[in-house]
Tab-separated table of C-alpha atoms in Angstrom:
chain	number	residue	atom	x	y	z
A	1	MET	CA	122.377	103.472	96.079
A	2	GLY	CA	122.001	105.885	98.979
A	3	ARG	CA	120.802	104.773	102.361
A	4	LEU	CA	118.456	101.920	103.245
A	5	VAL	CA	115.525	103.523	105.049
A	6	ILE	CA	113.321	101.137	107.059
A	7	VAL	CA	109.909	102.397	108.167
A	8	SER	CA	107.804	100.524	110.733
A	9	ASN	CA	105.183	101.230	113.338
A	10	ARG	CA	107.747	100.567	116.068
A	11	ALA	CA	111.432	101.465	116.050
A	12	PRO	CA	114.299	99.551	117.670
A	13	SER	CA	115.594	100.802	121.046
A	14	VAL	CA	117.718	103.912	120.846
A	15	ASP	CA	120.534	102.284	122.870
A	16	GLY	CA	120.392	98.858	121.138
A	17	THR	CA	119.151	96.927	124.223
A	18	GLY	CA	116.061	95.638	122.417
A	19	ASP	CA	117.824	94.101	119.418
A	20	SER	CA	117.412	90.442	120.282
A	21	GLY	CA	115.274	88.654	117.783
A	22	GLY	CA	112.649	89.855	115.389
A	23	LEU	CA	112.850	92.336	112.591
A	24	VAL	CA	115.862	94.227	114.033
A	25	VAL	CA	118.120	91.153	113.726
A	26	ALA	CA	116.840	90.603	110.225
A	27	LEU	CA	117.786	94.081	109.010
A	28	LYS	CA	120.620	95.154	111.269
A	29	ASP	CA	123.437	93.989	108.961
A	30	ALA	CA	121.824	95.531	105.849
A	31	LEU	CA	121.346	98.839	107.663
A	32	SER	CA	124.907	98.872	108.986
A	33	GLN	CA	126.413	98.138	105.537
A	34	GLN	CA	124.504	100.909	103.793
A	35	GLY	CA	124.612	103.575	106.504
A	36	GLY	CA	120.932	103.101	107.119
A	37	LEU	CA	118.089	104.842	108.911
A	38	TRP	CA	115.242	103.246	110.788
A	39	ILE	CA	112.088	105.326	111.159
A	40	GLY	CA	109.492	104.233	113.702
A	41	GLY	CA	106.984	105.348	116.236
A	42	ALA	CA	108.150	106.870	119.507
A	43	PRO	CA	107.638	104.555	122.489
A	44	LYS	CA	105.426	107.053	124.248
A	45	GLN	CA	102.784	109.440	122.935
A	46	THR	CA	102.740	113.142	123.741
A	47	GLU	CA	100.144	115.924	123.649
A	48	THR	CA	102.707	118.159	121.827
A	49	PRO	CA	104.282	115.949	119.126
A	50	SER	CA	107.136	117.294	117.048
A	51	ASP	CA	106.388	118.266	113.434
A	52	GLU	CA	109.698	116.649	112.443
A	53	LEU	CA	111.380	113.287	112.987
A	54	VAL	CA	113.402	113.061	116.204
A	55	PHE	CA	116.799	111.633	115.344
A	56	HIS	CA	119.043	109.432	117.485
A	57	GLN	CA	122.459	108.026	116.523
A	58	ARG	CA	123.619	104.498	117.157
A	59	PRO	CA	127.022	103.028	116.176
A	60	ASP	CA	125.401	100.731	113.607
A	61	PHE	CA	122.561	102.851	112.158
A	62	ASP	CA	120.511	105.948	112.892
A	63	ILE	CA	116.994	105.960	114.342
A	64	ALA	CA	114.312	108.599	113.709
A	65	LEU	CA	111.117	108.596	115.739
A	66	PHE	CA	107.745	110.044	114.792
A	67	GLU	CA	105.565	111.317	117.628
A	68	LEU	CA	101.790	111.134	117.895
A	69	GLU	CA	99.141	112.459	120.264
A	70	PRO	CA	97.570	109.758	122.487
A	71	GLU	CA	94.114	110.067	120.918
A	72	LEU	CA	95.430	109.916	117.327
A	73	TYR	CA	97.647	106.940	118.181
A	74	ARG	CA	94.715	105.150	119.818
A	75	ASP	CA	92.438	105.601	116.779
A	76	TYR	CA	95.224	104.759	114.305
A	77	TYR	CA	96.745	101.788	116.125
A	78	LEU	CA	94.151	100.179	118.434
A	79	GLY	CA	91.371	101.480	116.209
A	80	TYR	CA	91.886	101.064	112.497
A	81	SER	CA	95.051	98.938	112.529
A	82	ASN	CA	94.013	96.386	115.145
A	83	SER	CA	90.220	96.644	115.279
A	84	VAL	CA	89.693	96.751	111.482
A	85	LEU	CA	92.711	95.609	109.485
A	86	TRP	CA	94.008	92.920	111.904
A	87	PRO	CA	90.744	90.957	112.136
A	88	ALA	CA	89.933	91.473	108.473
A	89	LEU	CA	93.338	90.285	107.245
A	90	HIS	CA	93.124	87.249	109.530
A	91	GLY	CA	89.701	86.293	108.205
A	92	ARG	CA	87.722	87.395	111.345
A	93	VAL	CA	85.343	89.847	109.758
A	94	ASP	CA	82.918	89.253	112.618
A	95	LEU	CA	85.340	91.113	114.923
A	96	ILE	CA	85.779	94.230	112.782
A	97	ASN	CA	84.846	97.430	114.614
A	98	VAL	CA	84.107	100.137	112.056
A	99	GLN	CA	84.326	103.757	113.267
A	100	PRO	CA	84.712	106.706	110.870
A	101	HIS	CA	87.350	108.347	113.099
A	102	PHE	CA	89.472	105.178	112.961
A	103	SER	CA	89.898	105.474	109.184
A	104	ALA	CA	90.543	109.193	109.365
A	105	ALA	CA	93.278	108.696	111.972
A	106	TYR	CA	94.910	105.927	109.931
A	107	ARG	CA	95.232	108.109	106.849
A	108	GLU	CA	96.308	111.164	108.915
A	109	VAL	CA	99.246	109.247	110.409
A	110	ALA	CA	100.345	108.191	106.911
A	111	ARG	CA	100.125	111.768	105.607
A	112	ARG	CA	101.948	113.221	108.585
A	113	LEU	CA	104.674	110.614	108.474
A	114	ALA	CA	105.074	111.022	104.716
A	115	ARG	CA	105.704	114.768	105.150
A	116	GLN	CA	108.396	114.079	107.754
A	117	ILE	CA	110.058	111.355	105.669
A	118	ALA	CA	110.020	113.529	102.516
A	119	GLN	CA	112.164	116.091	104.367
A	120	THR	CA	114.945	113.578	105.009
A	121	VAL	CA	115.140	111.128	102.075
A	122	THR	CA	116.904	111.575	98.789
A	123	HIS	CA	116.262	110.196	95.320
A	124	ASP	CA	118.966	107.544	95.791
A	125	ASP	CA	117.643	106.237	99.106
A	126	VAL	CA	115.747	102.979	99.144
A	127	ILE	CA	112.661	102.869	101.393
A	128	TRP	CA	111.322	99.604	102.840
A	129	VAL	CA	107.973	99.951	104.613
A	130	HIS	CA	106.823	97.185	106.942
A	131	ASP	CA	103.407	95.835	107.727
A	132	TYR	CA	99.710	96.709	107.762
A	133	GLN	CA	99.867	99.759	109.957
A	134	LEU	CA	101.492	101.810	107.175
A	135	ILE	CA	99.905	100.622	103.922
A	136	PRO	CA	99.042	104.141	102.619
A	137	LEU	CA	102.583	105.495	103.096
A	138	ALA	CA	103.848	105.076	99.505
A	139	HIS	CA	100.721	106.807	98.175
A	140	GLU	CA	101.353	109.801	100.441
A	141	LEU	CA	105.078	109.887	99.619
A	142	ARG	CA	104.389	109.826	95.900
A	143	ALA	CA	101.900	112.685	96.269
A	144	LEU	CA	104.748	114.718	97.736
A	145	GLY	CA	107.024	113.947	94.824
A	146	VAL	CA	109.302	111.367	96.477
A	147	THR	CA	111.039	109.380	93.674
A	148	SER	CA	112.935	106.849	95.737
A	149	ARG	CA	112.304	103.129	95.259
A	150	ILE	CA	109.703	102.074	97.818
A	151	GLY	CA	109.047	98.502	98.806
A	152	PHE	CA	106.458	97.045	101.173
A	153	PHE	CA	106.435	93.802	103.115
A	154	LEU	CA	103.232	92.397	104.720
A	155	HIS	CA	104.180	90.319	107.747
A	156	ILE	CA	100.632	89.040	108.332
A	157	PRO	CA	98.396	87.090	105.931
A	158	LEU	CA	96.363	88.556	103.112
A	159	PRO	CA	92.867	87.087	102.813
A	160	ASP	CA	90.873	86.324	99.699
A	161	LEU	CA	88.968	89.010	97.756
A	162	GLN	CA	85.602	88.581	99.452
A	163	THR	CA	87.141	88.856	102.941
A	164	PHE	CA	89.257	91.816	101.835
A	165	LYS	CA	86.053	93.582	100.760
A	166	ALA	CA	84.895	93.700	104.373
A	167	ILE	CA	87.508	96.414	104.995
A	168	PRO	CA	86.013	99.925	104.848
A	169	ASP	CA	87.431	101.760	101.809
A	170	TRP	CA	88.899	98.491	100.544
A	171	GLN	CA	89.264	99.783	97.054
A	172	ASP	CA	91.317	102.772	98.277
A	173	LEU	CA	93.468	100.381	100.294
A	174	ALA	CA	94.126	98.221	97.214
A	175	GLY	CA	95.137	101.367	95.359
A	176	CYS	CA	97.548	102.277	98.099
A	177	LEU	CA	99.172	98.887	97.778
A	178	ALA	CA	99.583	99.395	94.052
A	179	ASP	CA	101.590	102.582	94.673
A	180	TYR	CA	104.580	100.600	95.885
A	181	ASP	CA	107.347	99.508	93.514
A	182	LEU	CA	107.656	96.073	95.124
A	183	LEU	CA	105.107	94.209	97.199
A	184	GLY	CA	106.419	91.305	99.261
A	185	LEU	CA	104.257	88.669	100.941
A	186	GLN	CA	104.994	85.621	103.056
A	187	THR	CA	103.401	82.873	101.006
A	188	GLN	CA	102.230	81.829	97.562
A	189	ARG	CA	98.736	81.694	99.073
A	190	ASP	CA	98.869	85.366	99.956
A	191	LEU	CA	100.401	86.248	96.585
A	192	SER	CA	97.569	84.579	94.724
A	193	HIS	CA	95.074	86.553	96.836
A	194	LEU	CA	96.820	89.822	96.040
A	195	ILE	CA	96.777	89.094	92.287
A	196	ASN	CA	93.055	88.390	92.511
A	197	ILE	CA	92.433	91.583	94.494
A	198	PHE	CA	94.296	93.669	91.913
A	199	ARG	CA	92.508	91.998	89.039
A	200	HIS	CA	89.009	92.661	90.350
A	201	THR	CA	89.693	96.068	91.996
A	202	LEU	CA	92.128	97.864	89.735
A	203	ARG	CA	91.788	95.850	86.498
A	204	GLY	CA	95.344	94.640	87.026
A	205	GLU	CA	96.864	92.447	84.360
A	206	LEU	CA	99.211	89.589	85.336
A	207	ARG	CA	102.277	89.697	83.115
A	208	ALA	CA	104.564	86.853	82.025
A	209	ASN	CA	107.203	87.851	84.603
A	210	GLY	CA	104.743	87.484	87.441
A	211	ASN	CA	104.266	91.238	88.020
A	212	MET	CA	101.031	93.239	87.669
A	213	GLY	CA	100.315	95.950	85.132
A	214	ILE	CA	98.157	98.567	86.885
A	215	ASN	CA	97.232	101.971	85.425
A	216	GLY	CA	100.211	101.932	83.048
A	217	ARG	CA	102.714	100.952	85.759
A	218	GLU	CA	104.333	97.596	86.517
A	219	VAL	CA	104.049	96.635	90.184
A	220	VAL	CA	106.602	94.000	91.126
A	221	LEU	CA	105.228	91.129	93.260
A	222	GLY	CA	107.181	88.562	95.212
A	223	CYS	CA	106.918	85.809	97.830
A	224	PHE	CA	109.563	86.258	100.533
A	225	PRO	CA	109.047	83.865	103.496
A	226	ILE	CA	110.582	85.544	106.553
A	227	SER	CA	112.840	83.462	108.750
A	228	ILE	CA	115.118	83.648	111.818
A	229	ASP	CA	118.807	83.693	112.693
A	230	VAL	CA	118.930	79.904	112.612
A	231	ARG	CA	122.488	79.332	113.810
A	232	GLY	CA	122.249	82.068	116.422
A	233	PHE	CA	119.061	80.672	117.920
A	234	ARG	CA	120.455	77.136	117.908
A	235	GLN	CA	123.497	78.393	119.794
A	236	LEU	CA	121.264	79.990	122.418
A	237	ALA	CA	119.530	76.622	122.905
A	238	VAL	CA	122.760	74.608	123.113
A	239	GLU	CA	124.394	76.979	125.604
A	240	GLY	CA	121.251	77.284	127.759
A	241	ALA	CA	120.623	73.572	127.862
A	242	ALA	CA	124.159	72.967	129.154
A	243	ARG	CA	123.142	74.952	132.268
A	244	THR	CA	119.634	73.605	132.638
A	245	ALA	CA	118.248	70.238	133.746
A	246	PRO	CA	115.643	68.607	131.446
A	247	PRO	CA	112.030	68.426	132.633
A	248	PRO	CA	110.814	65.336	134.545
A	249	LEU	CA	108.167	64.531	131.931
A	250	PRO	CA	108.112	64.767	128.114
A	251	ARG	CA	106.889	68.271	127.384
A	252	LEU	CA	104.551	69.626	124.767
A	253	ILE	CA	105.068	73.371	124.271
A	254	GLY	CA	103.112	76.197	122.721
A	255	VAL	CA	104.403	79.809	122.580
A	256	ASP	CA	102.023	82.344	121.155
A	257	ARG	CA	100.892	85.923	121.700
A	258	LEU	CA	97.463	85.852	123.286
A	259	ASP	CA	95.555	86.451	120.067
A	260	TYR	CA	92.406	84.953	118.535
A	261	SER	CA	94.316	84.136	115.353
A	262	LYS	CA	96.584	81.685	117.176
A	263	GLY	CA	93.904	79.024	117.804
A	264	LEU	CA	94.767	78.561	121.474
A	265	PRO	CA	91.323	77.307	122.612
A	266	HIS	CA	91.301	74.917	119.648
A	267	ARG	CA	94.730	73.629	120.687
A	268	LEU	CA	93.521	72.969	124.214
A	269	HIS	CA	90.446	71.185	122.885
A	270	GLY	CA	92.780	68.928	120.854
A	271	TYR	CA	94.970	68.226	123.921
A	272	GLU	CA	91.883	67.498	125.973
A	273	THR	CA	90.689	65.021	123.296
A	274	PHE	CA	94.098	63.381	123.344
A	275	LEU	CA	94.065	62.896	127.160
A	276	SER	CA	90.534	61.501	127.122
A	277	GLN	CA	91.338	59.003	124.308
A	278	ALA	CA	94.839	58.001	125.429
A	279	PRO	CA	94.614	57.665	129.229
A	280	GLU	CA	97.946	55.799	129.230
A	281	PHE	CA	99.645	59.194	128.714
A	282	CYS	CA	98.047	60.739	131.801
A	283	ASN	CA	100.756	61.478	134.364
A	284	LYS	CA	103.312	60.844	131.565
A	285	VAL	CA	103.307	64.165	129.623
A	286	ALA	CA	102.597	67.856	130.258
A	287	LEU	CA	101.651	70.869	128.102
A	288	LEU	CA	103.372	74.167	128.715
A	289	GLN	CA	101.461	77.023	127.092
A	290	ILE	CA	103.130	80.442	127.152
A	291	ALA	CA	100.750	83.237	126.013
A	292	PRO	CA	102.047	86.785	126.689
A	293	PRO	CA	99.347	89.490	126.740
A	294	THR	CA	98.803	91.717	123.725
A	295	ARG	CA	96.357	94.562	123.031
A	296	ASP	CA	94.507	94.135	126.310
A	297	ASP	CA	92.438	97.271	125.537
A	298	VAL	CA	90.622	95.459	122.696
A	299	ASP	CA	87.560	93.518	123.850
A	300	ALA	CA	88.276	90.498	121.600
A	301	TYR	CA	91.559	89.927	123.467
A	302	LYS	CA	89.896	90.056	126.846
A	303	ALA	CA	87.505	87.351	125.649
A	304	ILE	CA	90.214	85.015	124.363
A	305	ARG	CA	92.126	85.281	127.656
A	306	SER	CA	89.030	84.386	129.665
A	307	GLU	CA	88.253	81.417	127.422
A	308	LEU	CA	91.860	80.096	127.552
A	309	GLU	CA	92.048	80.338	131.356
A	310	HIS	CA	88.709	78.551	131.642
A	311	LEU	CA	89.818	75.692	129.371
A	312	ALA	CA	93.146	75.242	131.159
A	313	GLY	CA	91.359	75.091	134.467
A	314	ARG	CA	88.833	72.568	133.144
A	315	ILE	CA	91.529	70.253	131.792
A	316	ASN	CA	93.525	70.429	134.994
A	317	GLY	CA	90.379	69.833	137.069
A	318	SER	CA	89.268	66.835	134.976
A	319	PHE	CA	92.622	65.064	134.494
A	320	GLY	CA	95.075	66.448	137.011
A	321	THR	CA	96.267	64.792	140.175
A	322	VAL	CA	98.099	65.976	143.275
A	323	GLU	CA	101.423	65.026	141.574
A	324	TRP	CA	100.551	66.035	137.962
A	325	THR	CA	99.303	69.233	136.262
A	326	PRO	CA	98.321	68.525	132.672
A	327	VAL	CA	98.473	72.213	131.532
A	328	GLN	CA	100.955	74.759	132.752
A	329	TYR	CA	99.779	78.183	131.621
A	330	ILE	CA	102.050	81.245	131.712
A	331	HIS	CA	100.512	84.613	130.848
A	332	ARG	CA	103.665	86.670	130.432
A	333	ALA	CA	106.600	86.984	128.070
A	334	LEU	CA	109.774	85.050	128.735
A	335	PRO	CA	113.300	85.989	127.644
A	336	ARG	CA	114.393	84.704	124.262
A	337	ASP	CA	117.280	82.618	125.685
A	338	ASP	CA	114.878	80.955	128.117
A	339	LEU	CA	112.516	80.073	125.280
A	340	ALA	CA	115.343	78.499	123.336
A	341	VAL	CA	116.051	76.067	126.169
A	342	LEU	CA	112.340	75.276	126.648
A	343	TYR	CA	112.032	74.472	122.964
A	344	ARG	CA	115.096	72.214	123.042
A	345	TYR	CA	113.765	70.263	125.983
A	346	SER	CA	110.274	69.811	124.520
A	347	ARG	CA	109.329	66.583	122.753
A	348	VAL	CA	106.492	68.213	120.761
A	349	GLY	CA	106.122	71.756	119.479
A	350	LEU	CA	102.482	72.835	118.956
A	351	VAL	CA	102.072	75.592	116.396
A	352	THR	CA	98.415	75.575	115.443
A	353	PRO	CA	97.203	79.043	114.378
A	354	LEU	CA	93.876	79.435	112.586
A	355	PHE	CA	95.469	81.845	110.077
A	356	ASP	CA	99.058	83.183	110.227
A	357	GLY	CA	101.366	85.064	107.921
A	358	MET	CA	104.359	82.829	108.725
A	359	ASN	CA	104.783	81.935	112.409
A	360	LEU	CA	108.424	82.055	113.460
A	361	VAL	CA	107.824	79.911	116.569
A	362	ALA	CA	107.765	76.907	114.209
A	363	LYS	CA	111.176	77.825	112.899
A	364	GLU	CA	112.586	78.593	116.383
A	365	TYR	CA	111.423	75.220	117.637
A	366	VAL	CA	113.169	73.345	114.837
A	367	ALA	CA	116.336	75.385	115.181
A	368	ALA	CA	116.541	74.716	118.927
A	369	GLN	CA	116.314	70.896	118.702
A	370	ASP	CA	119.095	68.457	119.594
A	371	GLU	CA	119.675	66.751	116.240
A	372	SER	CA	120.624	63.500	117.969
A	373	ASP	CA	117.265	63.293	119.735
A	374	PRO	CA	114.948	65.907	118.171
A	375	GLY	CA	111.385	66.697	118.996
A	376	VAL	CA	108.468	66.753	116.550
A	377	LEU	CA	106.809	69.877	115.177
A	378	ILE	CA	102.969	69.836	114.829
A	379	LEU	CA	102.012	72.629	112.455
A	380	SER	CA	98.721	74.056	111.341
A	381	GLN	CA	97.945	73.876	107.633
A	382	PHE	CA	96.905	77.551	107.854
A	383	ALA	CA	100.282	78.833	109.076
A	384	GLY	CA	102.396	80.367	106.358
A	385	ALA	CA	105.274	78.172	107.531
A	386	ALA	CA	103.390	75.096	106.321
A	387	GLU	CA	104.339	75.905	102.718
A	388	GLU	CA	108.011	75.409	103.587
A	389	MET	CA	107.850	72.895	106.456
A	390	SER	CA	106.066	69.881	104.986
A	391	ASP	CA	108.147	67.481	107.100
A	392	ALA	CA	106.250	68.667	110.160
A	393	LEU	CA	103.028	66.920	111.142
A	394	ILE	CA	100.502	69.087	109.364
A	395	VAL	CA	97.077	69.367	111.023
A	396	ASN	CA	93.707	71.115	110.772
A	397	PRO	CA	93.501	73.126	114.004
A	398	HIS	CA	89.704	73.244	113.778
A	399	ASP	CA	89.574	69.471	114.164
A	400	PRO	CA	90.387	68.449	117.780
A	401	GLN	CA	90.600	64.798	116.715
A	402	ASP	CA	93.243	65.632	114.071
A	403	VAL	CA	95.281	67.503	116.686
A	404	ALA	CA	94.882	64.687	119.217
A	405	ASP	CA	96.003	62.054	116.687
A	406	ALA	CA	99.040	64.142	115.766
A	407	ILE	CA	100.044	64.549	119.427
A	408	LYS	CA	99.920	60.769	119.916
A	409	THR	CA	101.821	60.176	116.688
A	410	ALA	CA	104.530	62.665	117.726
A	411	LEU	CA	104.939	61.133	121.170
A	412	GLN	CA	105.215	57.609	119.714
A	413	MET	CA	107.372	58.502	116.720
A	414	PRO	CA	110.571	56.377	116.448
A	415	LEU	CA	113.912	58.147	116.827
A	416	ALA	CA	114.943	57.401	113.203
A	417	GLU	CA	111.840	59.115	111.812
A	418	ARG	CA	112.253	62.085	114.172
A	419	ARG	CA	115.831	62.521	113.008
A	420	LYS	CA	114.855	62.276	109.356
A	421	ARG	CA	112.097	64.888	109.658
A	422	HIS	CA	114.286	67.232	111.680
A	423	GLU	CA	117.211	66.998	109.271
A	424	ALA	CA	114.984	68.001	106.362
A	425	LEU	CA	113.416	70.872	108.269
A	426	TYR	CA	116.698	72.210	109.673
A	427	SER	CA	118.637	72.036	106.413
A	428	HIS	CA	115.950	74.116	104.667
A	429	LEU	CA	115.959	76.667	107.485
A	430	GLU	CA	119.744	76.933	107.491
A	431	GLU	CA	119.759	77.687	103.769
A	432	HIS	CA	116.787	80.111	104.025
A	433	ASP	CA	117.597	82.094	107.147
A	434	VAL	CA	116.720	85.696	107.953
A	435	ALA	CA	119.777	87.046	106.102
A	436	HIS	CA	118.595	85.239	102.968
A	437	TRP	CA	115.144	86.800	103.376
A	438	SER	CA	116.308	90.401	103.659
A	439	ALA	CA	118.897	89.985	100.894
A	440	ALA	CA	116.326	88.514	98.531
A	441	PHE	CA	113.862	91.355	99.141
A	442	LEU	CA	116.446	94.121	98.740
A	443	LYS	CA	117.966	92.546	95.621
A	444	ARG	CA	114.488	92.533	94.016
A	445	LEU	CA	113.764	96.135	95.135
A	446	LEU	CA	117.104	97.388	93.794
A	447	ALA	CA	116.343	95.788	90.421
A	448	VAL	CA	113.215	97.934	90.042
A	449	GLU	CA	113.557	100.577	87.358
A	450	LYS	CA	114.078	103.831	89.202
A	451	THR	CA	112.757	106.154	86.502
A	452	ASP	CA	109.276	104.765	86.000
A	453	PRO	CA	107.804	106.834	83.116
A	454	VAL	CA	104.383	106.976	84.739
A	455	TRP	CA	105.791	108.370	87.986
A	456	LEU	CA	107.913	110.857	86.019
A	457	GLU	CA	104.755	112.071	84.242
A	458	ARG	CA	102.991	112.490	87.615
A	459	PHE	CA	105.922	114.341	89.114
A	460	ALA	CA	105.980	116.732	86.109
A	461	ARG	CA	102.313	117.527	86.667
A	462	LEU	CA	102.928	118.100	90.418
A	463	GLU	CA	105.804	120.493	89.648
A	464	LEU	CA	103.647	122.364	87.133
A	465	VAL	CA	100.851	122.740	89.698
A	466	ALA	CA	103.377	123.985	92.278
A	467	LYS	CA	104.836	126.579	89.899
A	468	THR	CA	101.482	127.909	88.709
A	469	GLY	CA	99.867	127.810	92.090
């Protein structure tokens, strides 16, 4: 094996200062061991982008940045990626904004990036592409004759076939997915959706080994639930709590990017229902909702912010007193170590998205708890994490009564039951941490047959065309 080459829309910081949490932590060790390269978008756009990748060296692995013009980046990222793919893949087809130049920009970025990558990778390198912004990349790399193993991991959910069809050029997009050697998804739910999409779009045949036969090739499929650095995050919480006083009231906490997929208004409706039906808890608990801004240039995000602020104000106006604020709302990001302490000192963790690929907040909340007196996780049945974390209180986020009942159950749950649920959740997380996730994906990708006869036939035709002009 040559290098591990990671490709994503965003790259880690050049100096390593942005390595806390997220995908970087998940892949840092694997990159360091293999002498890896991380290719990602430059943090700023430029009117005169380089035609080649811009390389930077770090002690642990190299970084290569691709540059884009502001207009192209806007149409590719805010346009097609986040005004078409994001709402469609999260089941919000009513929010799709279809513009022909969005699709053109999306494919142009994949073509341009493929040309730059093809200049630096070798046959022995292993390429791992991440997330929805770069789905066509393998197709473009194959067209250039790149023979490396190429895997893809979708971090967000994949909807059913009928929802997928709302995407412009959905058949082409399915074909691009089929050009990868390995496709990894978060959940069995998403995997079943992908199989159905391939069956009805590309006449894919499900084989006995769980892979799909498509156009004479075997596309390897797998479910790889992403996780966190469980022990590392727990240590952050323990160390931070030793320096921090607990809150005066039992706390409910929600930490989510301000996004319509996270179900934040539905969560507040459930909390409001709880307060109205259980007045004995008024002045006795408080909800802390942290919702950092994201994609403020997209109209749908402006709307969700306005709705959330209105609901928080209504609840505080209806139930609050001079001494008690029912909802504390923070519209900015907090440092990771601060979040760890907030989780540890929260009696209830509210993770109630309407549709989510995984949701790592659920796993961070469990990892941060004091095992001698743990809090209770309330988890949406539509979060990918619900497939693994059945010992949480599973709720329907669309039903405010269900959420309200779960909040009351969590606050009244005996210590013995809280400990039992937490022990089951934590032991699973500890065994299936982020290192397990990346190792499982790479092991599967390395097992893919490198000399696929169909690809070899295509490469031979490409070489013949090149020689004959």
